[in-house]
Amino acid sequence: MAETDVRNVGLSGKKRAGSDDIDCDDYMSSKKALVTMPPSWEDPAAVLANSRHEFGEHGGVNMSIEASATFTVMEPETMRRMFSGELGPDRDFFIYSRHFNPTVLNLGRQMAALEGTEAAYCMSSGMAAISSVLLQLVSSGGHVVASRSLYGGTHALLTHFFPRACNITTTFVDLGDLEMVKAAMVEGRTKVLYFESISNPTLAVANVPELCRVAHDKGVMVVVDNTFAPMVLSPARLGADVVVHSISKFISGGADIIAGAVCGPASLVNSMMDLHQGALMLLGPTMNAKVAFELSERIPHLGLRMKEHCHRALTYATRMKKMGLKVIYPGLHDHPDHSLLKTLANKDYGYGGLLCLDMETEDKANRLMNQLQNFTQFGFMAVSLGYHETLMSCSGSSTSSEMNAEEKALAGISPGLVRMSIGYSGTLEQRWGQFEKALARIQDSGVFPKN
C-alpha cells in the first residue's frame, strides 16, 4: 500500500505541485513571507458553506456511510496499480479503511475548510492527532519547544513518554517571552514549536503571528492545538503550519464521541499515510466511518453553537467579576490578552466558551462545584468541554494532574482553579439564577465572604 495523494480528497479544489515529501527549507521560506502580511479575514462558516458537499448514494441530501473495512476491484490489475500508488482516493479508488475511507475523507474536507488548510485527516482521538503529527515531524534525537501551559495529557506525552520511548526531548517556555522562546530553539535539533491557541486551563492567548515569525526564522515548524477556539481563531491563517483538534469537544458538542484531526499541508497528510514511514498509517489510530458521519452532520451548526457558548461565557464572566469573584476570561477588558485576542479573533464569534474561577483552595473549589451541581443544577462536575450543559472541574486535581506542583505553578494553575465550559441549555437568566443561588449558599456557610 503506497503513499496516496490526498490533494483532491483532503480539500476539494486545492492542489500543491511537486513532491509529497516535506522540504522544510522551502516550506519555511514561503511561510516567512506569509506571516509578515496582515491576515485576510474569511468567515469560517462561509468557507464551510462553499466546501464540497457529498450527497447520498441514492440522492439523499446527507452522504451515505461507507462502513466497509475493505473495498473490491473489478479488474485484477487495478489492485496492483492501487498498491503502487498509481490509483487512489483522488480518483475514487479505495483499498482498506485504515488507509482511506470515503466518509472519513469527507469529514477531513470539512475540517480543512474550517481551519483554512490544504488538507486534513481525522482519527480516533485528539491525543492520536497530537502524538501522530509530532512523531511524523520529529525523529529520534529531535527537540520540541512547547508552552508551559498545556493540557495535562499533552504535557505528560512530551515530558515522560517521548523522552523514554522516542528519544525526543522538550523545553517548556513562557509563550509571552519571545526571547525565551527563541533561545530555547536549538539549531539543527528543534523541529517543532507546539502550543495551544488558548491555553488549557489558564486561558492565556497565544500571539500566533509573532510566535510563527520567531519559529520560522529558525526553520522550525509550528503546530497549534485549536481545541479551545474553533471558529474563534484560525491559527493557519495567522501563520501556523499545522492545526490539531480534539474533535471530541466543541466540534462534536455532544460529549458522546472521541475523535481528533490534523489539519495542514497535503504534503504532511500524504507523508503521514506513507506505507513505510507514515505515523498514521503505521500506528493505526483509525476513525470509524459511522463516527465520521455523525461528526460531519454537526459541523454545519458549529458556528451557531460557538456564538452562544461565547455569548454566555462573556455574560457570566462579566457578572461574576462584578460580584467580586476572581474570574479569568479573555473577553474581559482586564484580561492581559484581551487586546491581542480582539486583534486575532474571527469577527462575531466572541472570546471563547470557557472561563475560570480561582477559588484559591481546592476545598473552596469543591464546595462551590458541589453546590452548583447537586443543589442548584447549574452544571455537571465532569472533565471535557463543549457540551450543551456547563461542565466544571478543578483543573489542578483533574485534567492537569499529570503536572507536578512546580509545573503547575509555572503554568499559573492555582489549586482552586475551577475551569467551566459554559453550556447553552436552558435560558441564560435561568442558569445565572442557579449560579447566584449556589454562591449565596456557600457565602452563608462562611466559606466564601460576601461583598
PDB file of N, CA and C in Angstrom, residues 160-213:
ATOM      1  N   HIS A 160       7.314  12.814  29.619  1.00  0.00           N
ATOM      2  CA  HIS A 160       7.653  11.465  30.052  1.00  0.00           C
ATOM      3  C   HIS A 160       7.742  10.448  28.918  1.00  0.00           C
ATOM      4  N   PHE A 161       6.710  10.383  28.087  1.00  0.00           N
ATOM      5  CA  PHE A 161       6.668   9.300  27.098  1.00  0.00           C
ATOM      6  C   PHE A 161       7.678   9.495  25.972  1.00  0.00           C
ATOM      7  N   PHE A 162       7.711  10.677  25.373  1.00  0.00           N
ATOM      8  CA  PHE A 162       8.615  10.889  24.241  1.00  0.00           C
ATOM      9  C   PHE A 162      10.088  10.699  24.603  1.00  0.00           C
ATOM     10  N   PRO A 163      10.574  11.243  25.728  1.00  0.00           N
ATOM     11  CA  PRO A 163      11.990  11.006  26.058  1.00  0.00           C
ATOM     12  C   PRO A 163      12.293   9.523  26.279  1.00  0.00           C
ATOM     13  N   ARG A 164      11.384   8.804  26.937  1.00  0.00           N
ATOM     14  CA  ARG A 164      11.630   7.390  27.232  1.00  0.00           C
ATOM     15  C   ARG A 164      11.527   6.512  26.001  1.00  0.00           C
ATOM     16  N   ALA A 165      10.483   6.708  25.215  1.00  0.00           N
ATOM     17  CA  ALA A 165      10.202   5.780  24.121  1.00  0.00           C
ATOM     18  C   ALA A 165      10.779   6.218  22.779  1.00  0.00           C
ATOM     19  N   CYS A 166      11.021   7.515  22.596  1.00  0.00           N
ATOM     20  CA  CYS A 166      11.362   8.018  21.258  1.00  0.00           C
ATOM     21  C   CYS A 166      12.644   8.852  21.216  1.00  0.00           C
ATOM     22  N   ASN A 167      13.253   9.089  22.364  1.00  0.00           N
ATOM     23  CA  ASN A 167      14.453   9.936  22.429  1.00  0.00           C
ATOM     24  C   ASN A 167      14.171  11.326  21.851  1.00  0.00           C
ATOM     25  N   ILE A 168      12.985  11.846  22.158  1.00  0.00           N
ATOM     26  CA  ILE A 168      12.598  13.205  21.769  1.00  0.00           C
ATOM     27  C   ILE A 168      12.432  14.024  23.049  1.00  0.00           C
ATOM     28  N   THR A 169      13.130  15.146  23.131  1.00  0.00           N
ATOM     29  CA  THR A 169      13.079  15.964  24.344  1.00  0.00           C
ATOM     30  C   THR A 169      12.319  17.261  24.075  1.00  0.00           C
ATOM     31  N   THR A 170      11.866  17.889  25.160  1.00  0.00           N
ATOM     32  CA  THR A 170      11.071  19.120  25.059  1.00  0.00           C
ATOM     33  C   THR A 170      11.564  20.149  26.063  1.00  0.00           C
ATOM     34  N   THR A 171      11.636  21.381  25.627  1.00  0.00           N
ATOM     35  CA  THR A 171      11.884  22.514  26.517  1.00  0.00           C
ATOM     36  C   THR A 171      10.595  23.306  26.628  1.00  0.00           C
ATOM     37  N   PHE A 172      10.130  23.533  27.860  1.00  0.00           N
ATOM     38  CA  PHE A 172       8.889  24.265  28.092  1.00  0.00           C
ATOM     39  C   PHE A 172       9.212  25.734  28.362  1.00  0.00           C
ATOM     40  N   VAL A 173       8.434  26.624  27.745  1.00  0.00           N
ATOM     41  CA  VAL A 173       8.732  28.054  27.813  1.00  0.00           C
ATOM     42  C   VAL A 173       7.480  28.865  28.126  1.00  0.00           C
ATOM     43  N   ASP A 174       7.713  30.093  28.535  1.00  0.00           N
ATOM     44  CA  ASP A 174       6.647  31.080  28.687  1.00  0.00           C
ATOM     45  C   ASP A 174       6.422  31.697  27.310  1.00  0.00           C
ATOM     46  N   LEU A 175       5.263  31.439  26.713  1.00  0.00           N
ATOM     47  CA  LEU A 175       4.993  31.924  25.353  1.00  0.00           C
ATOM     48  C   LEU A 175       4.991  33.443  25.255  1.00  0.00           C
ATOM     49  N   GLY A 176       4.737  34.107  26.365  1.00  0.00           N
ATOM     50  CA  GLY A 176       4.719  35.564  26.356  1.00  0.00           C
ATOM     51  C   GLY A 176       6.101  36.180  26.269  1.00  0.00           C
ATOM     52  N   ASP A 177       7.130  35.377  26.483  1.00  0.00           N
ATOM     53  CA  ASP A 177       8.512  35.851  26.434  1.00  0.00           C
ATOM     54  C   ASP A 177       9.133  35.344  25.134  1.00  0.00           C
ATOM     55  N   LEU A 178       9.055  36.152  24.091  1.00  0.00           N
ATOM     56  CA  LEU A 178       9.537  35.712  22.778  1.00  0.00           C
ATOM     57  C   LEU A 178      11.031  35.431  22.776  1.00  0.00           C
ATOM     58  N   GLU A 179      11.789  36.151  23.591  1.00  0.00           N
ATOM     59  CA  GLU A 179      13.232  35.889  23.677  1.00  0.00           C
ATOM     60  C   GLU A 179      13.499  34.525  24.286  1.00  0.00           C
ATOM     61  N   MET A 180      12.695  34.140  25.281  1.00  0.00           N
ATOM     62  CA  MET A 180      12.835  32.808  25.864  1.00  0.00           C
ATOM     63  C   MET A 180      12.495  31.730  24.836  1.00  0.00           C
ATOM     64  N   VAL A 181      11.440  31.980  24.070  1.00  0.00           N
ATOM     65  CA  VAL A 181      11.047  31.024  23.032  1.00  0.00           C
ATOM     66  C   VAL A 181      12.176  30.857  22.023  1.00  0.00           C
ATOM     67  N   LYS A 182      12.731  31.980  21.589  1.00  0.00           N
ATOM     68  CA  LYS A 182      13.811  31.952  20.593  1.00  0.00           C
ATOM     69  C   LYS A 182      15.042  31.245  21.148  1.00  0.00           C
ATOM     70  N   ALA A 183      15.416  31.561  22.388  1.00  0.00           N
ATOM     71  CA  ALA A 183      16.620  30.981  22.986  1.00  0.00           C
ATOM     72  C   ALA A 183      16.492  29.476  23.193  1.00  0.00           C
ATOM     73  N   ALA A 184      15.261  28.983  23.360  1.00  0.00           N
ATOM     74  CA  ALA A 184      15.060  27.551  23.607  1.00  0.00           C
ATOM     75  C   ALA A 184      15.239  26.708  22.355  1.00  0.00           C
ATOM     76  N   MET A 185      15.212  27.335  21.187  1.00  0.00           N
ATOM     77  CA  MET A 185      15.310  26.590  19.930  1.00  0.00           C
ATOM     78  C   MET A 185      16.770  26.269  19.627  1.00  0.00           C
ATOM     79  N   VAL A 186      17.054  24.996  19.443  1.00  0.00           N
ATOM     80  CA  VAL A 186      18.413  24.516  19.204  1.00  0.00           C
ATOM     81  C   VAL A 186      18.581  24.262  17.708  1.00  0.00           C
ATOM     82  N   GLU A 187      19.494  24.987  17.091  1.00  0.00           N
ATOM     83  CA  GLU A 187      19.691  24.854  15.648  1.00  0.00           C
ATOM     84  C   GLU A 187      20.047  23.417  15.267  1.00  0.00           C
ATOM     85  N   GLY A 188      19.325  22.894  14.287  1.00  0.00           N
ATOM     86  CA  GLY A 188      19.580  21.540  13.812  1.00  0.00           C
ATOM     87  C   GLY A 188      18.833  20.465  14.577  1.00  0.00           C
ATOM     88  N   ARG A 189      18.326  20.777  15.776  1.00  0.00           N
ATOM     89  CA  ARG A 189      17.623  19.781  16.590  1.00  0.00           C
ATOM     90  C   ARG A 189      16.152  20.113  16.774  1.00  0.00           C
ATOM     91  N   THR A 190      15.831  21.395  17.005  1.00  0.00           N
ATOM     92  CA  THR A 190      14.441  21.767  17.259  1.00  0.00           C
ATOM     93  C   THR A 190      13.657  21.715  15.952  1.00  0.00           C
ATOM     94  N   LYS A 191      12.607  20.909  15.955  1.00  0.00           N
ATOM     95  CA  LYS A 191      11.809  20.724  14.745  1.00  0.00           C
ATOM     96  C   LYS A 191      10.426  21.361  14.846  1.00  0.00           C
ATOM     97  N   VAL A 192       9.907  21.488  16.067  1.00  0.00           N
ATOM     98  CA  VAL A 192       8.517  21.943  16.238  1.00  0.00           C
ATOM     99  C   VAL A 192       8.413  22.901  17.417  1.00  0.00           C
ATOM    100  N   LEU A 193       7.649  23.966  17.225  1.00  0.00           N
ATOM    101  CA  LEU A 193       7.147  24.795  18.319  1.00  0.00           C
ATOM    102  C   LEU A 193       5.681  24.424  18.497  1.00  0.00           C
ATOM    103  N   TYR A 194       5.321  23.990  19.703  1.00  0.00           N
ATOM    104  CA  TYR A 194       3.969  23.475  19.953  1.00  0.00           C
ATOM    105  C   TYR A 194       3.301  24.294  21.053  1.00  0.00           C
ATOM    106  N   PHE A 195       2.068  24.718  20.794  1.00  0.00           N
ATOM    107  CA  PHE A 195       1.314  25.424  21.834  1.00  0.00           C
ATOM    108  C   PHE A 195      -0.175  25.359  21.522  1.00  0.00           C
ATOM    109  N   GLU A 196      -0.972  25.805  22.484  1.00  0.00           N
ATOM    110  CA  GLU A 196      -2.426  25.874  22.333  1.00  0.00           C
ATOM    111  C   GLU A 196      -2.822  27.308  22.030  1.00  0.00           C
ATOM    112  N   SER A 197      -3.777  27.489  21.127  1.00  0.00           N
ATOM    113  CA  SER A 197      -4.188  28.856  20.755  1.00  0.00           C
ATOM    114  C   SER A 197      -4.717  29.611  21.969  1.00  0.00           C
ATOM    115  N   ILE A 198      -5.561  28.961  22.752  1.00  0.00           N
ATOM    116  CA  ILE A 198      -5.982  29.441  24.071  1.00  0.00           C
ATOM    117  C   ILE A 198      -5.683  28.315  25.033  1.00  0.00           C
ATOM    118  N   SER A 199      -4.888  28.593  26.043  1.00  0.00           N
ATOM    119  CA  SER A 199      -4.289  27.518  26.837  1.00  0.00           C
ATOM    120  C   SER A 199      -5.274  26.861  27.793  1.00  0.00           C
ATOM    121  N   ASN A 200      -5.038  25.594  28.009  1.00  0.00           N
ATOM    122  CA  ASN A 200      -5.811  24.773  28.937  1.00  0.00           C
ATOM    123  C   ASN A 200      -5.002  24.590  30.218  1.00  0.00           C
ATOM    124  N   PRO A 201      -5.472  25.047  31.377  1.00  0.00           N
ATOM    125  CA  PRO A 201      -6.773  25.663  31.630  1.00  0.00           C
ATOM    126  C   PRO A 201      -6.707  27.168  31.850  1.00  0.00           C
ATOM    127  N   THR A 202      -5.530  27.774  31.696  1.00  0.00           N
ATOM    128  CA  THR A 202      -5.342  29.140  32.187  1.00  0.00           C
ATOM    129  C   THR A 202      -5.913  30.215  31.265  1.00  0.00           C
ATOM    130  N   LEU A 203      -6.326  29.841  30.049  1.00  0.00           N
ATOM    131  CA  LEU A 203      -6.959  30.744  29.098  1.00  0.00           C
ATOM    132  C   LEU A 203      -6.049  31.893  28.683  1.00  0.00           C
ATOM    133  N   ALA A 204      -4.738  31.624  28.619  1.00  0.00           N
ATOM    134  CA  ALA A 204      -3.804  32.577  28.026  1.00  0.00           C
ATOM    135  C   ALA A 204      -3.906  32.465  26.509  1.00  0.00           C
ATOM    136  N   VAL A 205      -3.830  33.595  25.829  1.00  0.00           N
ATOM    137  CA  VAL A 205      -3.964  33.631  24.371  1.00  0.00           C
ATOM    138  C   VAL A 205      -2.586  33.716  23.731  1.00  0.00           C
ATOM    139  N   ALA A 206      -2.304  32.831  22.802  1.00  0.00           N
ATOM    140  CA  ALA A 206      -1.003  32.817  22.132  1.00  0.00           C
ATOM    141  C   ALA A 206      -0.960  33.863  21.031  1.00  0.00           C
ATOM    142  N   ASN A 207       0.146  34.574  20.956  1.00  0.00           N
ATOM    143  CA  ASN A 207       0.360  35.528  19.870  1.00  0.00           C
ATOM    144  C   ASN A 207       0.847  34.735  18.652  1.00  0.00           C
ATOM    145  N   VAL A 208      -0.093  34.133  17.953  1.00  0.00           N
ATOM    146  CA  VAL A 208       0.251  33.176  16.898  1.00  0.00           C
ATOM    147  C   VAL A 208       1.153  33.787  15.825  1.00  0.00           C
ATOM    148  N   PRO A 209       0.849  34.965  15.274  1.00  0.00           N
ATOM    149  CA  PRO A 209       1.727  35.505  14.226  1.00  0.00           C
ATOM    150  C   PRO A 209       3.160  35.723  14.674  1.00  0.00           C
ATOM    151  N   GLU A 210       3.335  36.276  15.888  1.00  0.00           N
ATOM    152  CA  GLU A 210       4.692  36.546  16.373  1.00  0.00           C
ATOM    153  C   GLU A 210       5.437  35.252  16.692  1.00  0.00           C
ATOM    154  N   LEU A 211       4.759  34.294  17.284  1.00  0.00           N
ATOM    155  CA  LEU A 211       5.398  33.011  17.575  1.00  0.00           C
ATOM    156  C   LEU A 211       5.784  32.294  16.284  1.00  0.00           C
ATOM    157  N   CYS A 212       4.935  32.392  15.273  1.00  0.00           N
ATOM    158  CA  CYS A 212       5.269  31.794  13.976  1.00  0.00           C
ATOM    159  C   CYS A 212       6.477  32.477  13.355  1.00  0.00           C
ATOM    160  N   ARG A 213       6.536  33.792  13.475  1.00  0.00           N
ATOM    161  CA  ARG A 213       7.691  34.523  12.931  1.00  0.00           C
ATOM    162  C   ARG A 213       8.986  34.059  13.574  1.00  0.00           C
TER     163      ARG A 213
END
